[in-house]
PDB file of C-alpha atoms in Angstrom:
ATOM      1  CA  MET A  38     -44.299  38.481  15.594  1.00  0.00           C
ATOM      2  CA  SER A  39     -44.174  34.784  15.041  1.00  0.00           C
ATOM      3  CA  ASP A  40     -46.930  32.556  16.344  1.00  0.00           C
ATOM      4  CA  PRO A  41     -45.690  30.624  19.414  1.00  0.00           C
ATOM      5  CA  SER A  42     -47.669  27.547  18.402  1.00  0.00           C
ATOM      6  CA  VAL A  43     -45.938  27.506  15.024  1.00  0.00           C
ATOM      7  CA  LEU A  44     -42.548  27.794  16.680  1.00  0.00           C
ATOM      8  CA  THR A  45     -43.427  25.016  19.127  1.00  0.00           C
ATOM      9  CA  GLU A  46     -44.620  22.757  16.323  1.00  0.00           C
ATOM     10  CA  ALA A  47     -41.432  23.444  14.336  1.00  0.00           C
ATOM     11  CA  ALA A  48     -39.291  22.579  17.370  1.00  0.00           C
ATOM     12  CA  VAL A  49     -41.213  19.348  17.967  1.00  0.00           C
ATOM     13  CA  LEU A  50     -41.008  18.427  14.279  1.00  0.00           C
ATOM     14  CA  THR A  51     -37.269  19.087  14.338  1.00  0.00           C
ATOM     15  CA  GLN A  52     -36.788  16.633  17.184  1.00  0.00           C
ATOM     16  CA  VAL A  53     -39.121  14.129  15.519  1.00  0.00           C
ATOM     17  CA  ASN A  54     -37.103  14.288  12.307  1.00  0.00           C
ATOM     18  CA  LYS A  55     -33.866  13.810  14.239  1.00  0.00           C
ATOM     19  CA  TRP A  56     -35.031  10.775  16.180  1.00  0.00           C
ATOM     20  CA  VAL A  57     -36.923   9.234  13.288  1.00  0.00           C
ATOM     21  CA  GLY A  58     -33.841   9.743  11.108  1.00  0.00           C
ATOM     22  CA  VAL A  59     -31.603   8.042  13.668  1.00  0.00           C
ATOM     23  CA  ILE A  60     -33.972   5.096  14.077  1.00  0.00           C
ATOM     24  CA  ILE A  61     -34.423   4.695  10.321  1.00  0.00           C
ATOM     25  CA  ALA A  62     -30.653   4.836   9.729  1.00  0.00           C
ATOM     26  CA  LEU A  63     -30.036   2.175  12.395  1.00  0.00           C
ATOM     27  CA  ILE A  64     -32.725  -0.108  10.983  1.00  0.00           C
ATOM     28  CA  GLY A  65     -31.332   0.464   7.484  1.00  0.00           C
ATOM     29  CA  ALA A  66     -27.865  -0.539   8.685  1.00  0.00           C
ATOM     30  CA  LEU A  67     -29.296  -3.769  10.108  1.00  0.00           C
ATOM     31  CA  ILE A  68     -31.089  -4.453   6.810  1.00  0.00           C
ATOM     32  CA  ALA A  69     -27.974  -3.743   4.741  1.00  0.00           C
ATOM     33  CA  ALA A  70     -25.720  -5.930   6.916  1.00  0.00           C
ATOM     34  CA  PRO A  71     -27.870  -8.770   8.313  1.00  0.00           C
ATOM     35  CA  ASP A  72     -24.963 -11.171   8.802  1.00  0.00           C
ATOM     36  CA  GLY A  73     -22.975  -8.602  10.747  1.00  0.00           C
ATOM     37  CA  ALA A  74     -25.997  -7.728  12.854  1.00  0.00           C
ATOM     38  CA  ARG A  75     -26.631 -11.411  13.566  1.00  0.00           C
ATOM     39  CA  LEU A  76     -22.995 -11.932  14.569  1.00  0.00           C
ATOM     40  CA  LEU A  77     -23.114  -8.849  16.801  1.00  0.00           C
ATOM     41  CA  PHE A  78     -26.252 -10.062  18.562  1.00  0.00           C
ATOM     42  CA  GLN A  79     -24.839 -13.560  19.006  1.00  0.00           C
ATOM     43  CA  SER A  80     -21.552 -12.214  20.378  1.00  0.00           C
ATOM     44  CA  SER A  81     -23.420  -9.929  22.769  1.00  0.00           C
ATOM     45  CA  ALA A  82     -25.639 -12.784  23.949  1.00  0.00           C
ATOM     46  CA  THR A  83     -22.590 -15.013  24.458  1.00  0.00           C
ATOM     47  CA  TRP A  84     -20.848 -12.295  26.480  1.00  0.00           C
ATOM     48  CA  ILE A  85     -23.946 -11.733  28.626  1.00  0.00           C
ATOM     49  CA  ARG A  86     -24.302 -15.461  29.309  1.00  0.00           C
ATOM     50  CA  ALA A  87     -20.614 -15.637  30.237  1.00  0.00           C
ATOM     51  CA  GLN A  88     -20.988 -12.758  32.662  1.00  0.00           C
ATOM     52  CA  VAL A  89     -24.079 -14.311  34.220  1.00  0.00           C
ATOM     53  CA  SER A  90     -22.378 -17.694  34.580  1.00  0.00           C
ATOM     54  CA  ARG A  91     -19.568 -16.067  36.578  1.00  0.00           C
ATOM     55  CA  PHE A  92     -21.980 -15.436  39.442  1.00  0.00           C
ATOM     56  CA  ARG A  93     -23.314 -18.953  39.458  1.00  0.00           C
ATOM     57  CA  LYS A  94     -21.827 -21.681  41.593  1.00  0.00           C
ATOM     58  CA  PRO A  95     -19.709 -23.924  39.427  1.00  0.00           C
ATOM     59  CA  SER A  96     -20.998 -27.470  39.229  1.00  0.00           C
ATOM     60  CA  PRO A  97     -18.701 -30.193  40.601  1.00  0.00           C
ATOM     61  CA  GLN A  98     -16.702 -31.926  37.955  1.00  0.00           C
ATOM     62  CA  THR A  99     -15.985 -35.617  38.067  1.00  0.00           C
ATOM     63  CA  THR A 100     -12.819 -36.821  36.468  1.00  0.00           C
ATOM     64  CA  LYS A 101     -13.016 -40.253  35.009  1.00  0.00           C
ATOM     65  CA  VAL A 102      -9.908 -42.274  34.310  1.00  0.00           C
ATOM     66  CA  VAL A 103     -10.231 -44.715  31.505  1.00  0.00           C
ATOM     67  CA  SER A 104      -7.620 -47.412  31.356  1.00  0.00           C
ATOM     68  CA  GLY A 105      -7.234 -50.278  29.003  1.00  0.00           C
ATOM     69  CA  THR A 106      -4.777 -52.576  27.411  1.00  0.00           C
ATOM     70  CA  ALA A 107      -4.453 -53.635  23.840  1.00  0.00           C
ATOM     71  CA  ASN A 108      -2.560 -56.616  22.611  1.00  0.00           C
ATOM     72  CA  MET A 109      -1.597 -56.905  19.017  1.00  0.00           C
ATOM     73  CA  SER A 110       0.262 -59.746  17.508  1.00  0.00           C
ATOM     74  CA  LEU A 111       1.381 -60.217  13.961  1.00  0.00           C
ATOM     75  CA  PRO A 112       1.446 -63.734  12.649  1.00  0.00           C
ATOM     76  CA  GLY A 113       4.602 -64.889  11.005  1.00  0.00           C
ATOM     77  CA  LEU A 114       4.645 -64.594   7.273  1.00  0.00           C
ATOM     78  CA  THR A 115       6.145 -67.441   5.289  1.00  0.00           C
ATOM     79  CA  ALA A 116       7.071 -66.869   1.703  1.00  0.00           C
ATOM     80  CA  THR A 117       7.908 -69.838  -0.446  1.00  0.00           C
ATOM     81  CA  VAL A 118       9.679 -69.248  -3.713  1.00  0.00           C
ATOM     82  CA  SER A 119       9.807 -72.156  -6.031  1.00  0.00           C
ATOM     83  CA  ALA A 120      12.204 -72.157  -8.916  1.00  0.00           C
ATOM     84  CA  HIS A 121      13.630 -74.648 -11.262  1.00  0.00           C
ATOM     85  CA  ALA A 122      16.633 -76.330  -9.734  1.00  0.00           C
ATOM     86  CA  TRP A 123      19.923 -75.762 -11.479  1.00  0.00           C
ATOM     87  CA  ARG A 124      22.419 -78.559 -11.150  1.00  0.00           C
ATOM     88  CA  PRO A 125      25.728 -77.907 -12.881  1.00  0.00           C
ATOM     89  CA  ASN A 126      26.567 -81.626 -12.991  1.00  0.00           C
ATOM     90  CA  ASP A 127      23.353 -82.633 -14.790  1.00  0.00           C
ATOM     91  CA  PRO A 128      23.500 -83.607 -18.458  1.00  0.00           C
ATOM     92  CA  ILE A 129      23.480 -80.789 -20.979  1.00  0.00           C
ATOM     93  CA  ASP A 130      19.967 -81.619 -22.157  1.00  0.00           C
ATOM     94  CA  ASP A 131      18.591 -81.450 -18.630  1.00  0.00           C
ATOM     95  CA  ARG A 132      20.311 -78.145 -18.023  1.00  0.00           C
ATOM     96  CA  ILE A 133      18.991 -76.744 -21.323  1.00  0.00           C
ATOM     97  CA  GLU A 134      15.486 -77.893 -20.425  1.00  0.00           C
ATOM     98  CA  ALA A 135      15.770 -76.365 -16.962  1.00  0.00           C
ATOM     99  CA  LEU A 136      17.033 -73.113 -18.448  1.00  0.00           C
ATOM    100  CA  ARG A 137      14.218 -73.094 -21.026  1.00  0.00           C
ATOM    101  CA  ALA A 138      11.637 -73.712 -18.309  1.00  0.00           C
ATOM    102  CA  HIS A 139      13.153 -70.962 -16.178  1.00  0.00           C
ATOM    103  CA  LEU A 140      13.082 -68.492 -19.083  1.00  0.00           C
ATOM    104  CA  SER A 141       9.503 -69.465 -19.889  1.00  0.00           C
ATOM    105  CA  ASP A 142       8.552 -68.844 -16.269  1.00  0.00           C
ATOM    106  CA  LEU A 143      10.296 -65.463 -16.332  1.00  0.00           C
ATOM    107  CA  GLY A 144       8.564 -64.556 -19.598  1.00  0.00           C
ATOM    108  CA  GLY A 145       5.162 -65.429 -18.146  1.00  0.00           C
ATOM    109  CA  ARG A 146       5.824 -63.396 -15.036  1.00  0.00           C
ATOM    110  CA  LEU A 147       7.068 -60.497 -17.176  1.00  0.00           C
ATOM    111  CA  ASN A 148       3.950 -60.594 -19.337  1.00  0.00           C
ATOM    112  CA  GLN A 149       1.750 -60.729 -16.255  1.00  0.00           C
ATOM    113  CA  THR A 150       3.595 -57.785 -14.703  1.00  0.00           C
ATOM    114  CA  ALA A 151       3.318 -55.787 -17.943  1.00  0.00           C
ATOM    115  CA  GLN A 152      -0.417 -56.511 -18.105  1.00  0.00           C
ATOM    116  CA  GLU A 153      -0.878 -55.422 -14.499  1.00  0.00           C
ATOM    117  CA  VAL A 154       1.082 -52.237 -15.227  1.00  0.00           C
ATOM    118  CA  ARG A 155      -1.126 -51.501 -18.248  1.00  0.00           C
ATOM    119  CA  GLN A 156      -4.253 -52.108 -16.203  1.00  0.00           C
ATOM    120  CA  GLU A 157      -2.937 -49.892 -13.427  1.00  0.00           C
ATOM    121  CA  ARG A 158      -2.091 -47.168 -15.935  1.00  0.00           C
ATOM    122  CA  THR A 159      -5.563 -47.371 -17.469  1.00  0.00           C
ATOM    123  CA  ALA A 160      -7.181 -47.236 -14.037  1.00  0.00           C
ATOM    124  CA  ARG A 161      -5.082 -44.218 -13.066  1.00  0.00           C
ATOM    125  CA  LYS A 162      -5.953 -42.433 -16.319  1.00  0.00           C
ATOM    126  CA  GLU A 163      -9.641 -43.069 -15.712  1.00  0.00           C
ATOM    127  CA  ALA A 164      -9.336 -41.881 -12.111  1.00  0.00           C
ATOM    128  CA  LEU A 165      -7.480 -38.781 -13.245  1.00  0.00           C
ATOM    129  CA  ALA A 166     -10.133 -38.029 -15.867  1.00  0.00           C
ATOM    130  CA  GLU A 167     -12.865 -38.491 -13.267  1.00  0.00           C
ATOM    131  CA  LEU A 168     -11.053 -36.160 -10.873  1.00  0.00           C
ATOM    132  CA  SER A 169     -10.693 -33.610 -13.639  1.00  0.00           C
ATOM    133  CA  ARG A 170     -14.424 -33.764 -14.425  1.00  0.00           C
ATOM    134  CA  THR A 171     -15.314 -33.506 -10.734  1.00  0.00           C
ATOM    135  CA  PHE A 172     -12.952 -30.563 -10.292  1.00  0.00           C
ATOM    136  CA  GLN A 173     -14.500 -28.728 -13.236  1.00  0.00           C
ATOM    137  CA  GLU A 174     -18.026 -29.402 -11.972  1.00  0.00           C
ATOM    138  CA  LYS A 175     -17.173 -28.128  -8.492  1.00  0.00           C
ATOM    139  CA  LEU A 176     -15.421 -25.108  -9.993  1.00  0.00           C
ATOM    140  CA  ASP A 177     -18.510 -24.262 -12.049  1.00  0.00           C
ATOM    141  CA  GLU A 178     -20.656 -24.753  -8.961  1.00  0.00           C
ATOM    142  CA  LEU A 179     -18.381 -22.415  -7.006  1.00  0.00           C
ATOM    143  CA  HIS A 180     -18.708 -19.762  -9.721  1.00  0.00           C
ATOM    144  CA  GLN A 181     -22.489 -20.076  -9.604  1.00  0.00           C
ATOM    145  CA  LEU A 182     -22.481 -19.784  -5.815  1.00  0.00           C
ATOM    146  CA  LEU A 183     -20.296 -16.669  -6.006  1.00  0.00           C
ATOM    147  CA  LYS A 184     -22.625 -15.122  -8.573  1.00  0.00           C
ATOM    148  CA  GLU A 185     -25.619 -15.963  -6.395  1.00  0.00           C
ATOM    149  CA  LYS A 186     -23.887 -14.469  -3.371  1.00  0.00           C
ATOM    150  CA  ASP A 187     -23.085 -11.280  -5.287  1.00  0.00           C
ATOM    151  CA  ARG A 188     -26.693 -11.070  -6.443  1.00  0.00           C
ATOM    152  CA  LYS A 189     -28.006 -11.514  -2.908  1.00  0.00           C
ATOM    153  CA  THR A 190     -25.524  -8.943  -1.602  1.00  0.00           C
ATOM    154  CA  ALA A 191     -26.635  -6.451  -4.236  1.00  0.00           C
ATOM    155  CA  THR A 192     -30.281  -7.152  -3.347  1.00  0.00           C
ATOM    156  CA  ILE A 193     -29.593  -6.567   0.359  1.00  0.00           C
ATOM    157  CA  ASP A 194     -27.722  -3.347  -0.427  1.00  0.00           C
ATOM    158  CA  ALA A 195     -30.537  -2.158  -2.674  1.00  0.00           C
ATOM    159  CA  ARG A 196     -33.007  -2.856   0.123  1.00  0.00           C
ATOM    160  CA  GLY A 197     -31.041  -1.187   2.905  1.00  0.00           C
ATOM    161  CA  LEU A 198     -29.332   1.785   1.278  1.00  0.00           C
ATOM    162  CA  PRO A 199     -32.536   3.783   0.563  1.00  0.00           C
ATOM    163  CA  VAL A 200     -33.534   3.359   4.204  1.00  0.00           C
ATOM    164  CA  ILE A 201     -30.124   4.560   5.380  1.00  0.00           C
ATOM    165  CA  GLY A 202     -30.254   7.475   2.959  1.00  0.00           C
ATOM    166  CA  THR A 203     -33.713   8.440   4.204  1.00  0.00           C
ATOM    167  CA  GLY A 204     -32.534   8.359   7.801  1.00  0.00           C
ATOM    168  CA  ILE A 205     -29.473  10.481   7.011  1.00  0.00           C
ATOM    169  CA  PHE A 206     -31.653  12.968   5.129  1.00  0.00           C
ATOM    170  CA  LEU A 207     -34.153  13.339   7.961  1.00  0.00           C
ATOM    171  CA  ASN A 208     -31.446  13.595  10.609  1.00  0.00           C
ATOM    172  CA  GLY A 209     -29.218  15.875   8.547  1.00  0.00           C
ATOM    173  CA  VAL A 210     -31.567  18.775   7.886  1.00  0.00           C
ATOM    174  CA  PRO A 211     -34.335  18.549  10.497  1.00  0.00           C
ATOM    175  CA  GLU A 212     -34.672  22.327  10.914  1.00  0.00           C
ATOM    176  CA  ALA A 213     -35.094  22.881   7.189  1.00  0.00           C
ATOM    177  CA  LEU A 214     -37.692  20.141   6.977  1.00  0.00           C
ATOM    178  CA  ALA A 215     -39.540  21.550   9.961  1.00  0.00           C
ATOM    179  CA  GLY A 216     -39.714  24.932   8.238  1.00  0.00           C
ATOM    180  CA  LEU A 217     -41.410  23.632   5.091  1.00  0.00           C
ATOM    181  CA  PRO A 218     -44.937  24.953   4.513  1.00  0.00           C
ATOM    182  CA  LEU A 219     -48.149  22.953   4.628  1.00  0.00           C
ATOM    183  CA  ARG A 220     -46.631  20.666   7.230  1.00  0.00           C
ATOM    184  CA  ILE A 221     -44.687  18.783   4.587  1.00  0.00           C
ATOM    185  CA  GLY A 222     -42.078  17.900   7.217  1.00  0.00           C
ATOM    186  CA  TRP A 223     -44.589  15.667   9.003  1.00  0.00           C
ATOM    187  CA  PHE A 224     -45.353  13.819   5.782  1.00  0.00           C
ATOM    188  CA  LEU A 225     -41.647  13.335   5.156  1.00  0.00           C
ATOM    189  CA  ALA A 226     -41.082  11.982   8.665  1.00  0.00           C
ATOM    190  CA  PHE A 227     -43.956   9.522   8.488  1.00  0.00           C
ATOM    191  CA  GLY A 228     -43.073   8.687   4.878  1.00  0.00           C
ATOM    192  CA  GLY A 229     -39.537   7.792   5.914  1.00  0.00           C
ATOM    193  CA  PHE A 230     -40.922   5.661   8.709  1.00  0.00           C
ATOM    194  CA  ALA A 231     -43.199   3.894   6.209  1.00  0.00           C
ATOM    195  CA  ILE A 232     -40.219   3.240   3.905  1.00  0.00           C
ATOM    196  CA  MET A 233     -38.393   1.681   6.834  1.00  0.00           C
ATOM    197  CA  ILE A 234     -41.346  -0.592   7.685  1.00  0.00           C
ATOM    198  CA  VAL A 235     -41.707  -1.745   4.065  1.00  0.00           C
ATOM    199  CA  ALA A 236     -37.978  -2.475   3.748  1.00  0.00           C
ATOM    200  CA  LEU A 237     -37.911  -4.284   7.081  1.00  0.00           C
ATOM    201  CA  MET A 238     -40.867  -6.482   6.126  1.00  0.00           C
ATOM    202  CA  GLY A 239     -39.211  -7.262   2.798  1.00  0.00           C
ATOM    203  CA  ALA A 240     -35.996  -8.263   4.558  1.00  0.00           C
ATOM    204  CA  ILE A 241     -37.912 -10.527   6.958  1.00  0.00           C
ATOM    205  CA  GLN A 242     -39.777 -12.213   4.109  1.00  0.00           C
ATOM    206  CA  ALA A 243     -36.532 -12.687   2.154  1.00  0.00           C
ATOM    207  CA  HIS A 244     -34.882 -14.244   5.211  1.00  0.00           C
ATOM    208  CA  ARG A 245     -37.806 -16.641   5.693  1.00  0.00           C
ATOM    209  CA  ALA A 246     -37.731 -17.609   2.016  1.00  0.00           C
ATOM    210  CA  ALA A 247     -33.971 -18.221   2.183  1.00  0.00           C
ATOM    211  CA  SER A 248     -34.337 -20.370   5.308  1.00  0.00           C
ATOM    212  CA  ARG A 249     -37.006 -22.499   3.578  1.00  0.00           C
ATOM    213  CA  THR A 250     -34.828 -23.002   0.492  1.00  0.00           C
ATOM    214  CA  PRO A 251     -32.903 -26.287   0.725  1.00  0.00           C
ATOM    215  CA  PRO A 252     -29.103 -25.953   0.409  1.00  0.00           C
ATOM    216  CA  VAL A 253     -27.517 -26.878  -2.928  1.00  0.00           C
TER     217      VAL A 253
END
């Protein structure tokens, strides 16, 4: 006949493995998804504050009316265009001289416009090259940030998945673990709890180190 104390201990160990497994799995889920856990806690806190504020007396609101006038006036713009006068009745030499002066003026203005266009083109090429360099630098920086994010995600997964697996193992076969000889089930339960504590401390230290690191 089986010893009642052994049966009682096995039943207690079974329940211990179940509850320890559940707790370890929950903690492992929080470690593996810290951003989701943080968002869940913040959303819950916001909802609780909203529910509490419903029972409070709303504070009186004062509506302020701000009025003002703005006057804007545009001064008149006067454009004066000077050109060489053309008089059809002037002597031929005067008309030729006036035409030559007019063409010289047009040539100077054309050369000035062409120079301004070349300068504008050069400035736009330089601006375009600078934008291209900036775009490439930011693109490389984005690639580095994505790699760093993937590395951090893999590190978080590597830290949380063993804890989750331990919790699932303890909660999945508690009766079999309780039936192991030499009270191995107790060592497994406390060992799983120790793994959870170590992983949780590592996650806390990593979070503190990340918060102390200045943003790039």
